[in-house]
């Protein structure tokens, strides 16, 4: 593995993101969070902790998903469009390295944005008197793994289609996969055996983004932290799924004329 | 020849023509509990947004009652297969709503084909087995009722249900707070039968002050409306107002007025068994406690029956978490 190469590429993505002032988007979204919490505070309602936590994890999930998709979907197409891909490929790096480095950079940029938003949300929650709980650390960790998987899915889609189409489809998958899974589980019992196999197949290939979101447990009272085997399992699943997506993107990109 | 003015004129003309066609192509909208939103002046700009926010808050209250466990109605196919809802362990006046036809959104292990994915989801989501479950104290949702009525003062169920939750605590202070909330709601919605009816019910049922209940109930009955012009929530409110009006007159020994109120109510709700009974009983004057309990029980049963019919619709018409179970005497069928 060429970790140094990947890191160099990832650093490039991160610096490019800073240069393009993507973090301004994060700042604006953060200001929305603070303004919303300020508005709630203005109402002066006691006992809104559960609601504040619920709102916090919902907004955090929404904004970080938007940032992950918008950051990742244009990475490859921009390199091709701006013709900056040629000098990169002239160096002794493979196309797989390029994809892996880009993905690593996208994940780091998304995580940076997520951590900033998380910090702002935490401040807002502290203002509402929300106490710190261990499950919140698990929430942040699992959310970051889920965002990594989302970056991998978006990067792969951008290898197959235009940035706009990749972003749109990524949004559909990110926000719709849980709904699709829910529909499959509801329809499974009343379906024919053949259809049940089809449902199992669809369920296995769909990215299970919903599993990485333990927001409902964080928002409501007295939920125990997630067992460690589950955290480990999700980490393994996330790495495997992102690896699979990377291979899929490479299978397209390695033979693509640029 | 200048083309810009012609183009603008053409655009404006086509726009006017299209506006004239609007009523022909748009389907008339009629949402239960939403009429006030659509007709109020503020709805022109922010109404839809406020309605969406208040609806979202409304659904959150249901979620918080179940401590974050998402519930859903059984599908028609599931009902046909004989799958039962989770039910709850609350009975009588402690019951918050009917859970006999709902199940958890995250399926139980025995009904989940996903194997380890299902196990992980049950471990990461707010999931627990909900058979015979209880609810969180609805008081925890009180701030949300306050918030939704601030954001959207025309959201009637926010006022009425919020007041009812306050009224569950039977102290005078809590009842007074409920009444104050309803009066504030009445300022924003002076023609709402539901709020007037609730005010009357608070005085009649909880404070046993029938004389104070009368003005509100009469005002509801005197509103120039027809039952079929009202949405489901307000029609229920109007019917409830007539029922409590009859009871209050009866309690005050004004059987003639009770008879007339029942007759007027039957003009709007001709099939209502309680109003029919009130009209038929007159001029019999109630003096015995048992007779009084009969009519109060009838009100409880009628309202319970109606509201259980559309519990968990997850819309505005699903408006009573505990509204109709909360009668002082606790008679249940």
XYZ file of C-alpha atoms in Angstrom:
591
model
C 0.000 0.000 0.000
C 1.317 3.416 -0.875
C 0.126 5.237 2.195
C 2.485 8.177 1.636
C 1.128 8.703 -1.864
C -2.434 8.486 -0.633
C -1.706 10.916 2.161
C -0.110 13.388 -0.250
C -3.184 13.231 -2.491
C -5.517 13.502 0.478
C -3.643 16.529 1.728
C -4.087 18.084 -1.687
C -7.838 17.546 -1.529
C -7.965 19.029 1.949
C -5.939 22.099 0.946
C -8.007 22.530 -2.199
C -11.141 22.389 -0.069
C -9.752 25.087 2.216
C -8.606 27.170 -0.758
C -12.073 26.941 -2.315
C -13.422 28.176 0.999
C -15.703 25.143 1.402
C -15.433 25.684 5.128
C -17.418 28.875 4.655
C -20.369 26.633 3.921
C -19.682 24.891 7.198
C -19.478 28.230 8.963
C -22.801 29.331 7.480
C -24.446 26.036 8.447
C -22.929 26.379 11.918
C -24.365 29.852 12.208
C -27.763 28.429 11.288
C -27.403 25.921 14.146
C -26.458 28.645 16.601
C -29.216 30.965 15.369
C -31.781 28.163 15.672
C -30.694 27.351 19.206
C -30.698 31.061 20.015
C -34.265 31.293 18.717
C -35.273 28.371 20.930
C -33.559 30.073 23.847
C -35.478 33.241 23.030
C -38.708 31.343 23.621
C -37.351 30.595 27.082
C -38.955 27.192 27.277
C -37.836 24.992 30.136
C -37.434 21.263 29.621
C -36.579 21.351 25.945
C -33.442 19.215 26.350
C -34.834 16.180 24.551
C -36.100 18.316 21.717
C -32.817 20.239 21.524
C -30.840 16.990 21.332
C -33.223 15.615 18.726
C -32.934 18.772 16.657
C -29.144 18.807 17.102
C -28.555 15.266 15.814
C -31.052 15.745 12.984
C -29.430 18.968 11.772
C -25.939 17.577 12.238
C -26.803 14.481 10.205
C -28.411 16.554 7.474
C -25.643 19.138 7.129
C -22.783 16.641 7.282
C -24.464 14.519 4.591
C -24.804 17.569 2.342
C -21.151 18.490 2.847
C -19.928 14.921 2.241
C -21.797 14.620 -1.046
C -20.997 18.087 -2.373
C -17.311 17.761 -1.465
C -16.857 14.332 -3.015
C -19.034 14.415 -6.114
C -16.879 16.937 -7.996
C -13.404 15.651 -7.093
C -12.834 13.361 -10.072
C -14.805 15.290 -12.715
C -13.030 18.536 -11.740
C -9.635 16.900 -12.169
C -10.624 15.795 -15.641
C -12.345 19.037 -16.578
C -9.494 21.257 -15.372
C -6.947 18.941 -16.962
C -5.054 18.673 -13.673
C -5.367 14.918 -13.949
C -2.568 14.695 -16.546
C 0.271 16.017 -14.393
C -0.969 13.782 -11.591
C -0.976 10.658 -13.726
C 2.426 11.593 -15.153
C 3.837 10.883 -11.705
C 4.571 7.335 -10.596
C 1.141 6.720 -9.145
C -1.513 4.336 -10.355
C -5.112 5.239 -11.014
C -6.103 3.206 -7.998
C -3.764 5.304 -5.854
C -5.365 8.401 -7.255
C -8.842 7.188 -6.359
C -7.768 6.037 -2.900
C -6.013 9.336 -2.198
C -8.991 11.347 -3.391
C -11.333 9.283 -1.261
C -9.105 9.697 1.775
C -9.014 13.456 1.182
C -12.776 13.663 0.773
C -13.268 11.728 3.986
C -10.849 13.956 5.882
C -12.459 17.141 4.558
C -15.902 15.808 5.505
C -14.711 14.783 8.953
C -13.166 18.204 9.501
C -16.469 19.846 8.621
C -18.340 17.357 10.788
C -16.096 18.020 13.792
C -16.591 21.789 13.426
C -20.366 21.359 13.209
C -20.272 18.901 16.114
C -18.407 21.426 18.246
C -20.942 24.154 17.438
C -23.848 21.798 18.126
C -22.260 20.775 21.422
C -22.001 24.420 22.468
C -25.637 24.947 21.541
C -26.676 21.853 23.529
C -24.633 22.962 26.525
C -26.606 26.196 26.487
C -29.721 24.086 26.951
C -28.209 22.275 29.917
C -27.790 18.954 28.088
C -25.405 16.671 29.981
C -22.559 14.774 28.329
C -23.148 11.018 27.878
C -20.866 8.234 26.611
C -23.327 7.407 23.871
C -22.588 10.804 22.308
C -19.005 9.692 21.611
C -20.363 6.557 19.965
C -22.720 8.724 17.928
C -19.855 10.861 16.616
C -17.659 7.845 15.874
C -20.331 5.884 14.018
C -21.474 8.980 12.162
C -17.926 9.546 10.921
C -17.710 5.949 9.690
C -21.058 6.391 7.929
C -19.840 9.604 6.298
C -16.791 7.708 5.049
C -19.049 5.156 3.389
C -21.126 7.963 1.880
C -17.979 9.578 0.426
C -17.013 6.231 -1.135
C -20.464 5.792 -2.675
C -20.442 9.342 -4.051
C -16.927 9.036 -5.473
C -17.886 5.793 -7.209
C -21.022 7.314 -8.682
C -18.991 10.302 -9.918
C -16.757 7.876 -11.830
C -19.790 6.658 -13.737
C -21.776 9.855 -14.286
C -21.686 13.655 -14.259
C -21.105 15.434 -10.918
C -24.703 16.690 -10.780
C -26.139 13.243 -11.456
C -23.750 11.663 -8.942
C -24.706 14.216 -6.277
C -28.427 13.767 -6.929
C -28.225 9.986 -6.836
C -26.077 10.122 -3.698
C -28.697 12.252 -1.965
C -31.384 9.772 -2.999
C -29.350 6.848 -1.646
C -28.302 8.681 1.535
C -31.804 9.768 2.492
C -33.759 6.973 0.804
C -31.874 3.783 1.658
C -33.426 3.495 5.121
C -36.843 4.010 3.613
C -36.217 1.344 0.987
C -34.990 -1.110 3.628
C -38.078 -0.361 5.708
C -40.309 -1.028 2.709
C -38.534 -4.325 2.048
C -38.990 -5.549 5.614
C -42.672 -4.600 5.573
C -43.351 -6.306 2.238
C -41.165 -9.372 2.833
C -43.652 -11.530 4.722
C -46.392 -11.147 2.133
C -44.135 -11.717 -0.894
C -43.483 -14.828 -2.959
C -40.296 -16.838 -2.243
C -38.672 -15.568 -5.449
C -39.427 -12.007 -4.508
C -38.091 -12.636 -1.005
C -34.726 -13.644 -2.478
C -34.773 -10.491 -4.557
C -35.478 -8.429 -1.442
C -32.548 -10.083 0.333
C -30.279 -9.278 -2.603
C -31.381 -5.624 -2.730
C -30.950 -5.308 1.036
C -27.449 -6.743 0.928
C -26.134 -4.416 -1.781
C -27.783 -1.238 -0.518
C -25.552 0.897 1.693
C -27.033 0.660 5.189
C -26.516 4.303 6.141
C -29.256 4.123 8.745
C -27.220 1.739 10.885
C -24.560 4.404 11.456
C -27.043 6.871 12.897
C -27.720 6.314 16.586
C -29.207 9.798 16.897
C -32.590 8.580 18.221
C -30.823 6.825 21.128
C -28.816 9.959 21.861
C -31.816 12.256 21.727
C -34.069 10.286 24.053
C -33.513 9.501 27.689
C -32.012 6.426 29.353
C -30.743 4.534 26.314
C -27.648 2.477 27.000
C -24.545 2.825 24.812
C -24.368 0.525 21.811
C -22.550 -2.797 22.542
C -18.922 -2.795 21.470
C -19.372 -5.765 19.107
C -21.892 -3.669 17.199
C -19.481 -0.723 16.948
C -16.755 -3.109 15.774
C -19.119 -4.773 13.319
C -20.186 -1.451 11.847
C -16.575 -0.353 11.540
C -15.749 -3.572 9.663
C -18.841 -3.200 7.493
C -17.983 0.423 6.712
C -14.404 -0.409 5.698
C -15.515 -3.391 3.605
C -18.294 -1.477 1.858
C -16.099 1.556 1.155
C -13.385 -0.817 -0.142
C -15.909 -2.488 -2.410
C -17.046 0.877 -3.730
C -13.450 1.917 -4.341
C -12.832 -1.236 -6.360
C -15.987 -0.565 -8.356
C -14.831 2.975 -9.116
C -11.393 1.681 -10.069
C -12.873 -0.920 -12.425
C -14.438 1.950 -14.351
C -11.664 4.524 -13.992
C -8.728 2.287 -14.912
C -10.002 1.792 -18.439
C -11.460 5.257 -18.856
C -9.933 7.456 -21.565
C -9.102 10.806 -20.029
C -40.203 48.212 -32.917
C -39.309 47.582 -29.334
C -39.773 43.951 -28.479
C -39.163 44.140 -24.714
C -42.517 45.828 -23.858
C -44.314 43.365 -26.104
C -42.575 40.443 -24.416
C -43.419 41.774 -20.947
C -47.012 42.360 -22.014
C -47.186 38.852 -23.394
C -45.796 37.406 -20.161
C -48.208 39.432 -18.028
C -51.161 38.512 -20.246
C -50.353 34.827 -20.175
C -49.859 35.026 -16.420
C -53.296 36.556 -15.923
C -54.823 33.945 -18.204
C -53.088 31.166 -16.277
C -54.318 32.616 -12.957
C -57.864 32.490 -14.240
C -57.410 28.814 -14.989
C -56.058 28.015 -11.528
C -59.425 27.230 -10.003
C -60.164 24.859 -12.891
C -57.000 22.803 -12.669
C -56.311 22.701 -8.940
C -58.047 20.099 -6.838
C -59.923 21.651 -3.908
C -57.967 20.980 -0.743
C -59.608 19.972 2.489
C -57.348 18.760 5.268
C -58.724 17.882 8.651
C -57.633 20.432 11.191
C -55.896 22.573 8.633
C -58.574 24.930 7.424
C -57.581 27.646 9.847
C -54.058 27.517 8.482
C -55.160 27.959 4.943
C -57.607 30.751 5.465
C -55.702 32.807 7.996
C -53.961 35.892 6.614
C -50.545 34.786 7.827
C -50.876 31.632 5.764
C -50.280 33.641 2.602
C -46.587 33.933 3.300
C -45.444 31.658 6.076
C -48.529 29.551 6.630
C -47.368 26.439 4.858
C -43.984 26.542 6.549
C -45.543 27.089 9.965
C -47.996 24.294 9.313
C -45.158 21.968 8.401
C -43.211 22.880 11.526
C -46.209 22.430 13.802
C -47.021 19.090 12.129
C -43.434 17.968 12.620
C -43.496 19.022 16.262
C -46.794 17.208 16.653
C -45.256 13.976 15.409
C -42.262 14.469 17.708
C -44.573 14.534 20.730
C -45.786 11.051 19.792
C -42.188 9.906 19.379
C -41.163 11.275 22.787
C -44.132 9.560 24.433
C -42.575 6.293 23.203
C -39.080 7.390 24.308
C -37.872 7.610 20.715
C -39.206 4.216 19.582
C -40.779 4.834 16.187
C -44.185 3.249 15.715
C -46.323 2.696 12.631
C -49.809 1.524 11.777
C -50.251 -2.082 10.702
C -50.717 -2.366 6.959
C -53.894 -3.777 5.508
C -51.990 -6.927 4.459
C -50.679 -7.392 7.993
C -54.146 -7.023 9.470
C -55.468 -9.645 7.053
C -52.718 -12.033 8.147
C -53.887 -11.601 11.720
C -50.834 -9.727 12.971
C -51.686 -7.876 16.164
C -50.488 -4.503 17.318
C -48.326 -4.108 20.400
C -51.039 -2.663 22.646
C -50.132 -0.946 25.856
C -50.258 -1.623 29.544
C -52.354 1.399 30.410
C -56.023 1.121 31.133
C -58.941 3.378 31.843
C -58.214 7.018 32.299
C -54.470 6.376 32.387
C -54.457 5.197 28.787
C -52.974 7.808 26.469
C -54.205 6.421 23.194
C -55.149 3.254 21.369
C -52.056 1.180 20.524
C -53.872 -1.956 19.453
C -53.081 -1.502 15.764
C -49.531 -0.168 15.834
C -46.153 -1.896 15.749
C -42.557 -0.726 15.932
C -41.048 0.628 12.716
C -37.908 -1.439 13.337
C -39.266 -4.980 13.111
C -38.837 -7.504 15.910
C -36.259 -10.276 15.394
C -38.845 -12.916 14.520
C -40.341 -10.709 11.805
C -37.065 -9.523 10.285
C -35.411 -11.299 7.346
C -32.233 -9.202 7.478
C -30.272 -11.353 9.907
C -27.252 -9.540 11.344
C -28.273 -6.228 9.734
C -31.535 -6.436 11.647
C -29.702 -7.276 14.880
C -27.428 -4.275 14.420
C -30.331 -1.975 13.679
C -32.128 -3.081 16.831
C -28.903 -2.396 18.755
C -28.253 1.031 17.230
C -31.765 2.452 16.954
C -34.100 3.392 19.781
C -35.755 -0.015 19.777
C -37.327 -2.172 22.446
C -40.126 -4.674 22.530
C -43.255 -2.620 23.000
C -45.866 -5.254 23.848
C -47.896 -3.865 26.719
C -45.678 -0.795 26.858
C -46.246 2.321 28.898
C -45.720 5.897 27.832
C -43.438 8.604 29.044
C -45.086 11.275 31.113
C -46.823 13.513 28.547
C -45.712 16.484 30.605
C -42.309 16.026 29.006
C -43.950 17.036 25.727
C -45.501 20.178 27.192
C -42.727 22.484 25.949
C -43.393 21.230 22.452
C -47.071 22.135 22.719
C -46.006 25.578 23.889
C -43.552 25.831 21.012
C -45.999 24.706 18.338
C -48.627 27.182 19.501
C -46.065 29.984 19.475
C -44.900 29.104 15.991
C -48.370 28.448 14.659
C -51.149 29.950 16.815
C -53.776 28.636 14.393
C -52.838 25.018 15.146
C -55.877 24.143 17.261
C -54.802 20.679 18.523
C -51.668 22.265 19.984
C -53.833 24.379 22.307
C -56.415 21.754 23.198
C -54.055 18.826 23.724
C -51.518 20.960 25.566
C -54.261 22.102 27.949
C -55.481 18.546 28.428
C -51.988 17.360 29.308
C -51.808 20.147 31.872
C -55.217 19.140 33.169
C -54.102 15.574 33.835
C -52.526 16.868 36.973
C -55.607 17.618 38.981
C -54.265 20.411 41.121
C -56.042 23.749 40.924
C -52.851 25.421 39.725
C -52.481 22.977 36.829
C -56.136 23.334 35.864
C -55.835 27.108 35.935
C -52.771 26.888 33.700
C -54.730 24.734 31.270
C -57.573 27.227 31.252
C -55.147 30.121 30.694
C -53.583 28.281 27.771
C -56.997 27.702 26.226
C -57.973 31.334 26.725
C -54.785 32.385 24.982
C -55.680 30.000 22.171
C -59.139 31.516 22.033
C -57.656 34.977 21.493
C -55.929 33.673 18.383
C -58.856 31.526 17.281
C -62.046 33.207 18.485
C -64.238 31.028 16.274
C -62.823 27.650 17.135
C -65.505 25.244 18.447
C -62.781 22.921 19.753
C -61.165 25.515 22.004
C -64.513 26.815 23.252
C -65.662 23.272 23.893
C -62.462 22.450 25.775
C -62.827 25.531 27.933
C -66.364 24.480 28.746
C -65.213 20.953 29.485
C -62.469 22.190 31.802
C -64.971 24.159 33.858
C -67.748 21.543 33.758
C -65.810 18.321 34.096
C -62.727 19.293 36.046
C -63.854 22.279 38.103
C -67.496 21.227 38.369
C -68.387 24.869 37.773
C -71.227 24.514 35.300
C -72.248 28.160 35.414
C -68.779 29.218 34.218
C -68.784 26.558 31.527
C -72.036 27.787 30.001
C -70.813 31.000 28.269
C -68.095 29.132 26.362
C -70.319 26.235 25.389
C -73.133 28.559 24.319
C -70.661 30.607 22.294
C -69.513 27.445 20.513
C -73.108 26.437 19.835
C -73.940 29.929 18.548
C -71.141 29.983 15.974
C -72.630 30.466 12.517
C -71.287 27.214 11.127
C -72.587 23.982 9.716
C -71.073 20.711 10.829
C -70.308 19.705 7.246
C -68.350 22.935 6.746
C -65.985 22.080 9.564
C -63.002 19.824 9.420
C -63.021 16.659 11.494
C -61.325 18.193 14.534
C -63.618 21.198 14.745
C -66.742 19.129 14.033
C -65.816 16.884 16.970
C -65.306 20.012 19.053
C -68.730 21.354 18.141
C -70.412 18.052 18.950
C -68.586 17.934 22.262
C -69.732 21.482 22.991
C -73.380 20.511 22.496
C -72.985 17.465 24.719
C -71.384 19.401 27.554
C -73.917 22.180 27.116
C -76.713 19.670 27.671
C -74.943 18.235 30.710
C -74.314 21.665 32.187
C -77.942 22.701 31.766
C -79.017 19.445 33.336
C -76.674 19.929 36.276
C -78.023 23.412 36.779
C -81.572 22.051 36.719
C -82.462 23.925 33.509
C -84.144 21.048 31.738
C -85.937 23.298 29.264
C -82.685 24.818 28.102
C -81.170 21.343 27.943
C -83.995 20.204 25.716
C -83.594 23.185 23.391
C -79.809 22.730 23.244
C -80.240 19.045 22.444
C -82.735 19.923 19.701
C -80.323 22.449 18.193
C -77.499 19.959 18.399
C -79.605 17.317 16.680
C -80.101 19.782 13.832
C -76.361 19.513 13.193
C -75.704 15.977 14.413
C -78.992 14.141 13.915
C -77.606 10.699 14.725
C -75.812 11.478 17.942
C -77.177 9.033 20.541
C -76.383 11.256 23.487
C -78.205 14.292 22.125
C -81.117 12.034 21.145
C -81.250 10.734 24.700
C -81.105 14.238 26.155
C -83.946 15.380 23.926
C -85.990 12.298 24.768
C -85.399 12.484 28.525
C -86.729 15.965 28.877
C -88.673 17.133 30.794
C -87.427 14.502 33.272
C -85.364 16.318 35.850
C -82.275 14.625 37.138
C -81.827 14.575 40.817
C -80.092 11.312 41.442
C -76.358 10.863 41.257
C -76.691 7.656 39.243
C -78.516 9.432 36.448
C -75.876 12.118 36.292
C -73.182 9.496 36.023
C -75.028 7.897 33.163
C -74.851 10.992 30.997
C -71.207 11.678 31.834
C -70.355 8.100 31.063
C -72.196 8.387 27.770
C -70.111 11.389 26.834
C -66.935 9.530 27.690
C -67.976 6.499 25.688
C -69.080 8.449 22.656
C -65.915 10.523 22.519
C -63.695 7.524 23.211
C -65.315 5.605 20.410
C -64.922 8.436 17.931
C -61.320 9.190 18.738
C -60.140 5.602 18.847
C -61.473 5.354 15.344
C -58.801 7.717 14.059
C -55.972 7.429 16.501
C -52.456 7.226 15.120
C -53.356 8.729 11.794
C -50.184 10.764 12.169
C -51.815 13.848 10.852
C -53.525 16.769 12.425
C -56.670 14.780 12.974
C -54.691 12.624 15.401
C -54.974 15.230 18.047
C -55.635 13.671 21.393
C -52.930 11.929 23.285
C -55.073 11.760 26.324
C -57.847 14.133 25.561
C -60.703 11.731 25.612
C -59.600 9.484 28.381
C -59.315 12.209 30.834
C -62.613 12.436 32.568
C -62.805 12.994 36.228
C -65.130 10.138 36.976
C -63.141 7.545 35.058
C -66.054 5.562 33.635
C -64.822 3.434 30.801
C -66.517 0.884 28.657
